[in-house]
Coordinates of N, CA, C and O in Angstrom, one line a residue:
M58 N 133.8 56.2 271.1 CA 134.3 57.4 270.7 C 133.7 58.6 271.1 O 134.0 59.4 271.8
T59 N 132.3 58.8 270.4 CA 131.5 59.9 270.8 C 131.4 60.0 271.9 O 131.1 61.1 272.6
F60 N 130.9 58.9 272.7 CA 130.7 59.0 274.2 C 131.7 59.5 274.9 O 131.2 60.5 275.8
N61 N 132.9 59.2 274.7 CA 134.0 59.6 275.2 C 134.6 60.7 274.8 O 134.6 61.5 276.1
Q62 N 134.5 61.3 274.1 CA 134.4 62.6 273.5 C 133.6 63.6 274.1 O 133.8 64.8 275.0
N63 N 132.3 63.5 274.3 CA 131.3 64.2 274.7 C 131.5 64.3 276.3 O 131.7 65.4 276.9
R64 N 132.0 63.2 277.0 CA 132.5 63.0 278.4 C 133.4 63.9 278.9 O 133.9 64.6 279.8
L65 N 134.4 64.0 278.0 CA 135.6 64.8 277.9 C 135.4 66.2 277.8 O 135.8 67.0 278.6
Q66 N 134.4 66.5 277.2 CA 133.9 68.0 276.9 C 133.0 68.5 278.1 O 133.5 69.7 278.2
H67 N 132.5 67.5 278.9 CA 131.7 67.7 279.6 C 132.7 68.2 281.0 O 132.7 69.1 281.7
L68 N 134.0 67.3 281.0 CA 134.6 67.2 282.3 C 135.4 68.4 281.9 O 135.9 69.3 283.0
A69 N 135.7 69.0 281.0 CA 136.8 70.2 280.6 C 135.7 71.5 280.6 O 136.3 72.6 280.4
S70 N 134.6 71.3 280.5 CA 133.8 72.4 280.3 C 133.8 73.5 281.2 O 133.2 74.8 281.4
G71 N 134.2 73.2 282.8 CA 134.3 74.2 283.7 C 133.1 74.2 284.7 O 132.9 75.2 285.8
D72 N 132.3 73.1 284.5 CA 130.9 73.1 285.7 C 131.2 72.2 286.7 O 130.6 72.6 287.6
L73 N 132.2 71.5 286.7 CA 132.8 70.7 287.7 C 133.9 71.7 288.7 O 134.5 72.3 288.2
P74 N 134.1 71.4 290.0 CA 135.2 72.0 290.6 C 136.2 71.2 290.3 O 136.5 70.2 290.1
F75 N 137.5 72.0 290.3 CA 138.8 71.6 289.9 C 139.3 71.2 291.3 O 139.6 71.9 292.1
D76 N 139.7 69.9 291.1 CA 140.3 69.2 292.1 C 141.0 68.3 291.6 O 140.8 67.7 290.6
Q77 N 141.8 67.2 292.3 CA 142.6 65.8 292.0 C 141.6 64.9 291.3 O 141.9 64.5 290.2
A78 N 140.2 64.7 291.6 CA 139.4 64.0 291.1 C 139.1 63.9 289.8 O 138.7 63.2 289.0
L79 N 139.2 65.5 289.6 CA 138.3 65.6 288.2 C 139.8 65.6 287.3 O 139.7 64.8 286.2
F80 N 141.1 65.7 287.8 CA 141.8 65.4 286.4 C 142.3 63.9 286.8 O 142.4 63.6 285.5
T81 N 142.0 63.2 287.7 CA 142.0 61.6 287.4 C 140.8 61.1 286.7 O 141.0 60.6 285.5
R82 N 139.9 61.7 286.6 CA 138.8 61.3 285.7 C 139.0 61.8 284.2 O 138.6 60.9 283.3
I83 N 139.4 62.8 284.1 CA 139.8 63.4 282.7 C 141.2 62.5 282.1 O 141.1 61.7 281.0
E84 N 142.2 62.5 283.1 CA 143.1 61.4 282.4 C 142.6 59.8 282.1 O 142.6 59.2 281.1
R85 N 141.2 59.3 283.2 CA 140.6 58.1 282.8 C 140.3 58.0 281.5 O 140.3 57.1 280.4
T86 N 139.4 59.5 280.8 CA 138.7 59.5 279.9 C 139.3 59.7 278.7 O 139.1 58.8 277.6
V87 N 140.8 60.4 278.8 CA 141.6 60.4 277.5 C 142.1 59.1 277.1 O 142.3 58.5 276.4
A88 N 142.4 58.2 278.3 CA 142.9 56.9 278.3 C 141.8 56.0 277.4 O 142.4 55.0 276.5
Q89 N 140.8 56.2 277.8 CA 139.5 55.4 277.4 C 139.5 55.7 275.7 O 138.8 54.9 274.9
L90 N 139.6 57.1 275.7 CA 139.3 57.6 274.1 C 140.4 57.2 273.1 O 140.1 56.6 272.0
K91 N 141.6 56.9 273.8 CA 142.5 56.4 272.9 C 142.5 54.9 272.8 O 142.7 54.5 271.5
D92 N 141.9 54.3 273.6 CA 141.4 52.7 273.3 C 140.7 52.9 272.4 O 140.7 51.7 271.6
A93 N 139.8 53.6 272.4 CA 138.3 53.4 271.6 C 139.1 53.7 269.8 O 138.4 53.1 269.1
A94 N 139.8 54.7 269.8 CA 140.4 55.1 268.8 C 141.3 53.9 268.1 O 141.3 53.5 266.8
A95 N 141.9 53.2 268.9 CA 142.6 52.0 268.6 C 142.0 50.8 268.0 O 142.3 50.3 266.8
T96 N 140.9 50.6 268.7 CA 139.9 49.6 268.4 C 139.1 50.3 267.0 O 139.4 49.4 266.0
R97 N 138.5 51.4 266.6 CA 138.4 52.0 265.4 C 139.3 51.6 264.4 O 139.0 51.3 263.5
D98 N 140.3 51.9 264.5 CA 141.6 51.9 263.6 C 141.8 50.5 262.9 O 142.2 50.4 262.0
T99 N 141.8 49.5 264.4 CA 142.1 48.1 263.6 C 140.9 47.5 262.9 O 140.8 46.7 262.0
R100 N 139.8 47.9 263.3 CA 138.5 47.4 262.7 C 138.4 48.3 261.6 O 137.8 47.3 260.5
H101 N 138.8 49.2 261.2 CA 139.0 49.9 259.7 C 139.8 49.1 259.0 O 139.4 48.7 258.1
G102 N 141.1 48.9 259.7 CA 141.6 48.0 258.5 C 141.3 46.8 258.3 O 141.5 46.2 257.2
H103 N 140.4 46.0 259.3 CA 140.3 44.5 259.0 C 139.0 44.7 257.9 O 139.0 44.2 257.1
A104 N 138.2 46.0 258.1 CA 136.9 46.2 256.8 C 137.6 46.5 255.6 O 137.3 45.7 254.7
L105 N 138.5 47.1 255.5 CA 139.1 47.6 254.3 C 139.8 46.2 253.6 O 140.0 46.1 252.4
A106 N 140.5 45.3 254.3 CA 141.1 44.1 253.8 C 140.0 43.3 253.5 O 140.2 42.4 252.0
V107 N 138.9 43.3 253.9 CA 137.6 42.4 253.6 C 137.2 42.9 252.4 O 136.9 42.3 251.3
L108 N 137.0 44.5 252.2 CA 136.5 44.9 251.1 C 137.3 44.7 249.6 O 136.7 44.8 248.9
E109 N 138.6 44.8 250.1 CA 139.9 44.7 248.9 C 139.5 43.3 248.4 O 139.6 43.1 247.2
A110 N 139.5 42.2 249.1 CA 139.2 41.1 248.9 C 137.8 41.0 248.0 O 137.7 40.0 247.0
L111 N 136.7 41.3 248.6 CA 135.7 41.3 247.8 C 135.8 41.9 246.4 O 135.4 41.6 245.3
E112 N 136.5 43.1 246.3 CA 136.5 43.8 245.0 C 137.5 43.0 243.9 O 137.2 43.0 242.8
A113 N 138.4 42.3 244.6 CA 139.5 41.4 243.7 C 138.6 40.4 243.3 O 138.9 40.0 241.9
A114 N 137.8 40.0 244.1 CA 137.1 38.5 243.7 C 135.7 38.9 242.7 O 135.3 38.1 242.1
A115 N 135.5 40.2 242.8 CA 134.2 40.5 241.7 C 134.2 40.8 240.6 O 135.7 40.9 240.2
P116 N 133.7 40.1 239.5 CA 134.1 40.2 237.9 C 134.3 41.9 237.2 O 133.4 42.4 238.0
A117 N 134.9 42.0 236.7 CA 135.1 43.5 236.4 C 134.0 43.5 235.1 O 133.9 42.6 234.5
R118 N 133.6 44.8 235.3 CA 132.5 44.8 234.1 C 133.0 46.5 233.3 O 132.5 47.3 234.0
D119 N 133.8 45.9 232.6 CA 134.1 47.0 231.8 C 133.1 47.6 230.7 O 133.2 48.9 230.4
M120 N 132.6 46.5 230.0 CA 131.7 46.8 228.8 C 130.3 46.8 229.3 O 130.1 45.9 229.9
R121 N 129.6 47.0 228.5 CA 128.1 47.1 228.9 C 127.8 46.6 227.2 O 128.2 46.9 226.0
Q122 N 126.8 45.4 227.7 CA 126.5 44.7 226.3 C 125.5 45.7 225.6 O 124.6 46.3 226.6
S123 N 124.9 45.6 224.6 CA 123.9 46.1 224.1 C 122.7 45.9 224.4 O 121.5 46.8 224.5
A124 N 122.5 44.9 225.1 CA 121.3 44.5 226.1 C 121.0 45.2 227.4 O 120.0 45.3 227.4
D125 N 122.1 45.7 227.7 CA 121.8 46.6 229.2 C 121.3 48.1 228.5 O 120.7 48.6 229.4
L126 N 121.4 48.4 227.3 CA 121.0 49.9 227.1 C 119.5 49.7 226.9 O 118.8 49.0 225.9
L127 N 118.8 51.3 227.1 CA 117.7 51.1 227.0 C 117.6 51.7 225.6 O 118.5 52.3 225.2
A128 N 116.1 51.7 225.1 CA 115.7 52.2 223.9 C 116.9 53.9 223.7 O 117.1 54.2 222.4
H129 N 116.2 54.8 224.5 CA 116.5 56.0 224.2 C 118.0 56.2 224.6 O 118.6 57.3 223.9
E130 N 118.7 55.3 225.4 CA 120.2 55.1 225.6 C 120.9 54.8 224.0 O 121.8 55.6 223.6
F131 N 120.2 53.7 223.6 CA 120.4 53.4 222.0 C 120.4 54.3 221.0 O 121.1 54.8 220.4
A132 N 119.0 55.0 220.9 CA 118.7 56.3 220.0 C 120.0 57.4 220.6 O 120.3 58.1 219.7
A133 N 120.1 57.6 221.3 CA 121.3 58.9 221.6 C 122.6 58.5 221.1 O 123.3 59.4 221.1
L134 N 123.1 57.3 221.3 CA 124.1 56.4 221.1 C 124.1 56.9 219.6 O 125.2 57.1 218.9
L135 N 123.2 56.5 218.7 CA 122.9 56.6 217.4 C 123.0 57.8 216.8 O 123.6 58.2 216.0
A136 N 122.4 58.7 217.4 CA 122.6 60.2 217.1 C 124.2 60.9 217.5 O 124.6 61.6 216.5
I137 N 124.6 60.3 218.4 CA 126.0 60.7 218.7 C 127.0 60.2 217.7 O 127.7 60.9 217.3
S138 N 126.7 58.9 217.0 CA 127.7 58.4 216.1 C 127.7 59.3 215.2 O 128.6 59.2 214.0
Q139 N 126.8 60.1 214.6 CA 126.6 60.9 213.2 C 127.4 62.2 213.6 O 127.6 62.9 212.8
G140 N 128.0 62.7 214.8 CA 128.5 63.8 215.1 C 128.1 64.5 216.2 O 126.9 64.8 216.0
A141 N 128.3 64.9 217.2 CA 127.9 65.7 218.3 C 129.1 66.6 219.1 O 130.3 66.3 219.1
K142 N 128.8 67.5 219.6 CA 129.5 68.4 220.3 C 129.0 68.7 221.9 O 127.9 68.8 222.0
L143 N 129.7 68.6 222.7 CA 129.5 69.1 224.1 C 129.6 70.3 224.4 O 130.7 70.8 224.2
H144 N 128.9 71.2 224.6 CA 128.8 72.8 225.2 C 128.1 73.1 226.4 O 127.7 72.3 226.9
Q145 N 129.0 74.3 227.1 CA 128.4 74.6 228.0 C 128.2 76.1 228.0 O 129.0 76.9 227.4
N146 N 126.9 76.6 228.7 CA 126.4 77.9 228.5 C 127.3 78.7 229.4 O 127.4 78.4 230.5
L147 N 128.0 79.6 228.7 CA 128.7 80.6 229.6 C 128.0 81.4 230.9 O 128.5 81.6 231.8
Q148 N 126.7 81.3 230.4 CA 125.7 82.4 231.8 C 125.5 81.3 232.7 O 125.8 81.7 234.1
T149 N 124.8 80.3 232.2 CA 124.1 79.4 233.3 C 125.2 78.2 233.8 O 124.9 77.8 234.5
G150 N 126.1 78.0 232.8 CA 127.0 76.7 233.5 C 126.2 75.3 232.9 O 127.1 74.6 233.2
R151 N 125.2 75.6 232.4 CA 124.5 74.1 232.2 C 125.5 73.7 230.7 O 125.6 74.1 230.0
M152 N 125.2 72.0 230.9 CA 126.0 71.4 229.7 C 124.9 71.1 229.0 O 123.7 70.4 229.5
S153 N 125.3 70.9 227.4 CA 124.1 70.3 226.7 C 125.3 69.3 225.7 O 126.4 70.0 225.2
V154 N 124.2 68.5 225.0 CA 124.9 67.7 223.8 C 124.2 67.9 222.8 O 122.7 67.8 222.8
V155 N 124.9 68.9 221.6 CA 123.8 69.0 220.4 C 124.2 68.0 219.5 O 125.8 67.9 219.2
T156 N 123.5 67.1 218.5 CA 124.2 66.4 217.5 C 124.0 66.9 216.2 O 123.7 68.2 216.4
A157 N 125.0 66.3 215.2 CA 124.9 67.0 213.9 C 123.4 67.1 213.1 O 123.4 68.2 212.3
S158 N 122.7 66.5 213.7 CA 121.2 66.4 213.2 C 120.3 67.7 213.7 O 119.2 68.0 213.5
G159 N 120.8 68.2 214.9 CA 120.2 68.8 215.6 C 119.8 68.8 216.9 O 119.3 69.4 217.4
A160 N 119.8 67.1 217.2 CA 118.6 66.8 218.3 C 119.8 67.0 219.6 O 121.1 67.1 219.7
R161 N 119.0 67.4 220.8 CA 119.5 67.4 222.4 C 119.8 66.2 222.8 O 118.5 65.3 222.8
V162 N 120.9 66.1 223.4 CA 121.0 64.9 224.1 C 121.2 65.1 225.5 O 121.8 66.2 225.6
A163 N 120.2 64.7 226.5 CA 120.3 65.3 228.1 C 122.0 65.0 228.4 O 122.2 63.7 228.2
H164 N 122.6 65.8 229.3 CA 123.7 65.6 229.9 C 123.9 64.3 230.8 O 124.4 63.5 230.8
P165 N 122.8 64.7 231.6 CA 122.9 62.9 232.5 C 123.0 61.6 231.6 O 123.6 60.7 231.8
L166 N 122.2 61.6 230.2 CA 122.1 60.5 229.7 C 123.6 60.3 229.0 O 124.2 59.4 228.7
Y167 N 124.0 61.5 228.8 CA 125.2 61.5 227.9 C 126.4 60.8 229.0 O 127.4 60.5 228.7
Q168 N 126.4 61.7 230.4 CA 127.0 61.0 231.1 C 127.2 59.5 231.6 O 128.0 59.0 231.7
R169 N 126.1 59.0 231.5 CA 125.7 57.3 231.4 C 126.4 56.9 230.4 O 127.3 55.9 230.9
L170 N 126.5 57.3 229.1 CA 127.3 56.7 228.0 C 128.7 56.8 228.4 O 129.3 55.9 228.1
E171 N 129.2 58.0 228.8 CA 130.5 58.3 229.1 C 131.4 57.3 230.2 O 132.1 56.5 230.1
D172 N 130.3 57.2 231.0 CA 130.5 56.2 232.3 C 130.7 54.7 231.8 O 131.5 53.8 232.3
A173 N 130.0 54.5 230.9 CA 130.1 53.2 230.1 C 131.0 52.8 229.5 O 131.2 51.7 229.0
R174 N 131.6 53.8 229.0 CA 133.0 53.7 228.2 C 132.5 53.8 226.5 O 133.2 53.0 225.8
L175 N 131.0 54.1 226.2 CA 130.7 54.0 225.2 C 131.2 55.5 224.2 O 130.9 55.2 223.0
V176 N 131.3 56.6 224.7 CA 131.6 57.3 224.0 C 132.8 58.4 224.9 O 133.1 58.1 226.0
T177 N 133.3 59.3 224.0 CA 134.5 60.1 224.4 C 134.4 61.3 224.0 O 133.8 61.5 222.7
R178 N 135.0 62.2 224.6 CA 135.1 63.6 224.4 C 136.5 64.1 223.8 O 137.4 63.9 224.6
D179 N 136.9 65.3 223.1 CA 138.0 65.7 222.7 C 137.9 67.1 223.6 O 137.6 67.8 223.5
A180 N 139.0 66.7 225.0 CA 139.0 67.8 226.1 C 139.8 69.0 225.5 O 140.1 69.9 226.1
S181 N 140.8 68.8 224.1 CA 141.3 69.9 223.9 C 140.8 71.2 223.6 O 141.6 72.1 223.7
H182 N 139.7 70.8 223.2 CA 138.6 71.9 222.8 C 137.9 72.8 224.2 O 137.8 71.9 224.7
P183 N 137.9 74.0 223.9 CA 137.2 74.5 225.0 C 135.7 74.2 225.2 O 135.3 74.0 224.3
L184 N 135.2 73.9 226.6 CA 133.5 73.4 226.6 C 132.6 74.9 225.8 O 131.7 74.5 225.2
H185 N 132.9 76.0 226.0 CA 132.4 76.9 225.5 C 132.3 77.0 224.0 O 131.2 77.4 223.4
A186 N 133.7 76.5 223.5 CA 133.4 76.4 222.1 C 132.7 75.2 221.1 O 132.6 75.2 220.2
G187 N 132.7 74.1 222.2 CA 132.5 72.7 222.0 C 133.6 71.5 222.1 O 134.2 72.1 221.1
Q188 N 133.0 70.4 222.5 CA 134.1 69.2 222.6 C 133.3 68.5 221.7 O 132.6 67.9 221.9
P189 N 134.5 68.1 220.7 CA 133.7 67.0 219.8 C 133.3 65.6 220.7 O 134.1 65.3 221.5
I190 N 132.3 64.8 220.1 CA 132.4 63.4 220.9 C 132.4 62.7 219.9 O 131.7 63.1 218.7
S191 N 132.9 61.2 220.3 CA 132.7 60.4 219.2 C 132.5 59.1 220.1 O 132.7 59.1 221.2
L192 N 132.6 58.1 219.3 CA 132.2 56.6 220.1 C 133.7 56.2 220.0 O 134.4 56.3 219.3
T193 N 133.5 55.3 221.3 CA 134.7 54.4 221.1 C 134.6 52.9 220.6 O 133.3 53.0 220.1
D194 N 135.5 52.3 220.6 CA 135.3 51.2 219.6 C 134.4 50.3 220.7 O 133.5 49.3 219.9
T195 N 134.0 50.4 221.9 CA 133.1 49.6 222.4 C 131.8 50.3 222.0 O 130.6 49.4 221.8
G196 N 131.4 51.3 222.0 CA 130.7 52.1 221.3 C 129.8 51.7 220.1 O 128.5 51.3 219.9
R197 N 131.0 51.6 218.8 CA 130.8 51.1 217.7 C 130.4 50.0 217.5 O 129.4 49.6 216.9
A198 N 131.0 49.1 218.5 CA 130.6 47.3 218.4 C 129.3 47.3 219.2 O 128.5 46.6 218.6
T199 N 129.1 48.2 220.1 CA 127.3 47.9 220.5 C 126.3 48.5 219.5 O 125.2 47.9 219.5
L200 N 126.6 49.5 218.8 CA 125.8 50.0 217.8 C 125.6 49.1 216.8 O 124.4 48.8 216.1
T201 N 126.8 48.4 216.2 CA 126.7 47.4 215.0 C 126.4 46.1 215.4 O 126.0 45.4 215.1
G202 N 126.3 46.0 216.7 CA 126.1 44.4 217.3 C 126.9 43.3 217.0 O 126.7 42.1 217.2
T203 N 128.3 43.8 217.0 CA 129.0 42.9 216.8 C 129.8 42.3 218.0 O 130.4 41.4 218.1
T204 N 129.5 42.9 219.3 CA 129.7 42.1 220.6 C 129.0 40.9 220.8 O 129.4 40.1 221.5
R205 N 127.6 40.9 220.1 CA 126.7 39.7 220.7 C 127.1 38.6 219.5 O 126.8 38.9 218.5
R206 N 127.6 37.8 220.0 CA 127.9 36.4 219.3 C 126.6 35.6 219.4 O 126.3 34.9 220.2
P207 N 125.8 35.1 218.4 CA 124.7 34.2 218.6 C 125.4 33.1 218.8 O 126.2 32.2 218.4
A208 N 124.9 32.4 220.0 CA 124.9 31.2 220.5 C 124.3 29.9 219.9 O 123.4 30.3 219.3
A209 N 125.0 28.9 220.1 CA 124.5 27.9 219.1 C 123.3 27.8 219.9 O 123.8 27.1 221.5
T210 N 122.0 27.2 219.5 CA 121.0 27.2 220.5 C 120.6 25.7 220.6 O 120.3 25.0 219.5
A211 N 120.4 25.3 221.6 CA 119.9 24.0 221.7 C 118.6 24.0 221.9 O 117.7 24.7 221.8
T212 N 117.9 22.6 221.1 CA 116.7 22.7 221.0 C 115.9 22.0 222.2 O 116.7 21.2 223.1
P213 N 115.2 22.8 222.9 CA 114.6 22.3 224.3 C 113.9 21.0 224.3 O 113.5 20.4 223.3
A214 N 114.0 20.4 225.1 CA 113.6 18.9 225.6 C 112.1 19.0 225.4 O 111.8 20.0 225.9
S215 N 111.5 18.0 224.5 CA 110.3 18.2 224.4 C 109.5 17.5 226.0 O 110.2 16.8 226.4
R216 N 108.1 18.2 226.0 CA 107.7 17.7 227.2 C 106.8 16.1 226.8 O 106.8 15.5 225.8
A217 N 106.3 15.7 228.3 CA 106.1 14.2 227.8 C 104.6 14.4 227.3 O 103.7 15.6 227.9
G218 N 104.4 13.9 226.2 CA 102.8 14.0 225.6 C 102.7 14.9 224.6 O 101.7 15.3 224.2
A219 N 103.9 15.7 224.4 CA 103.8 16.7 223.2 C 103.9 16.3 221.9 O 104.5 15.1 221.8
W220 N 103.7 16.8 220.9 CA 103.2 16.6 219.5 C 104.7 16.7 219.2 O 105.8 17.5 219.8
P221 N 105.5 15.6 218.3 CA 106.8 15.8 217.7 C 107.3 17.5 217.0 O 106.3 17.6 216.7
A222 N 108.3 17.8 217.3 CA 108.6 19.0 216.4 C 109.0 18.6 214.9 O 109.2 17.6 214.5
T223 N 107.9 19.7 214.0 CA 108.3 19.4 212.7 C 109.7 19.8 212.4 O 110.2 20.8 212.8
T224 N 110.3 19.2 211.2 CA 111.3 19.3 210.5 C 111.4 20.5 209.6 O 110.0 20.9 209.2
A225 N 112.1 21.2 209.2 CA 112.4 22.3 208.7 C 111.6 22.3 207.4 O 111.1 22.9 206.4
R226 N 112.2 20.7 206.5 CA 111.3 20.3 205.4 C 109.9 20.3 205.3 O 109.3 20.2 204.4
S227 N 109.3 20.0 206.3 CA 107.9 19.9 206.2 C 107.3 20.9 206.7 O 105.6 20.9 206.7
R228 N 107.7 22.0 206.6 CA 106.9 23.4 207.3 C 106.4 24.0 206.1 O 106.7 24.4 205.3

């Protein structure tokens, strides 16, 4: 496409003498450009179909488990659980989250928590006055640890030549 566009621009620039051969070359270049655009559109459609199939086959990841949270993200979530507001400075336009305890949470960190659907804000209040932030059900479950169900742990197979495992009574 780019090659044909550049060639058409060169032909139409006026550097070449105007004769029947020039018009033939321009018509041929326009036809090649149309073919290239049709090929591009066809390939674009195929690529979209493949991507849609891949997205449909991918497992949905709506909730983040508490194991996915880093220590500072978990601390921020805990601080927000006690009450927080999102403010926007009128002069600088910077956004900040202030918790009830007076701690500040960095805005990018808050955005990660919001993208993970762990917190939500009440957008009915203006930003300059402060929008209250609360935990979602997922956020509360992450804090309390109810999303993690301890699985029954199977005893690992003993290695050859290892001492037998002691029972709970003999410990």
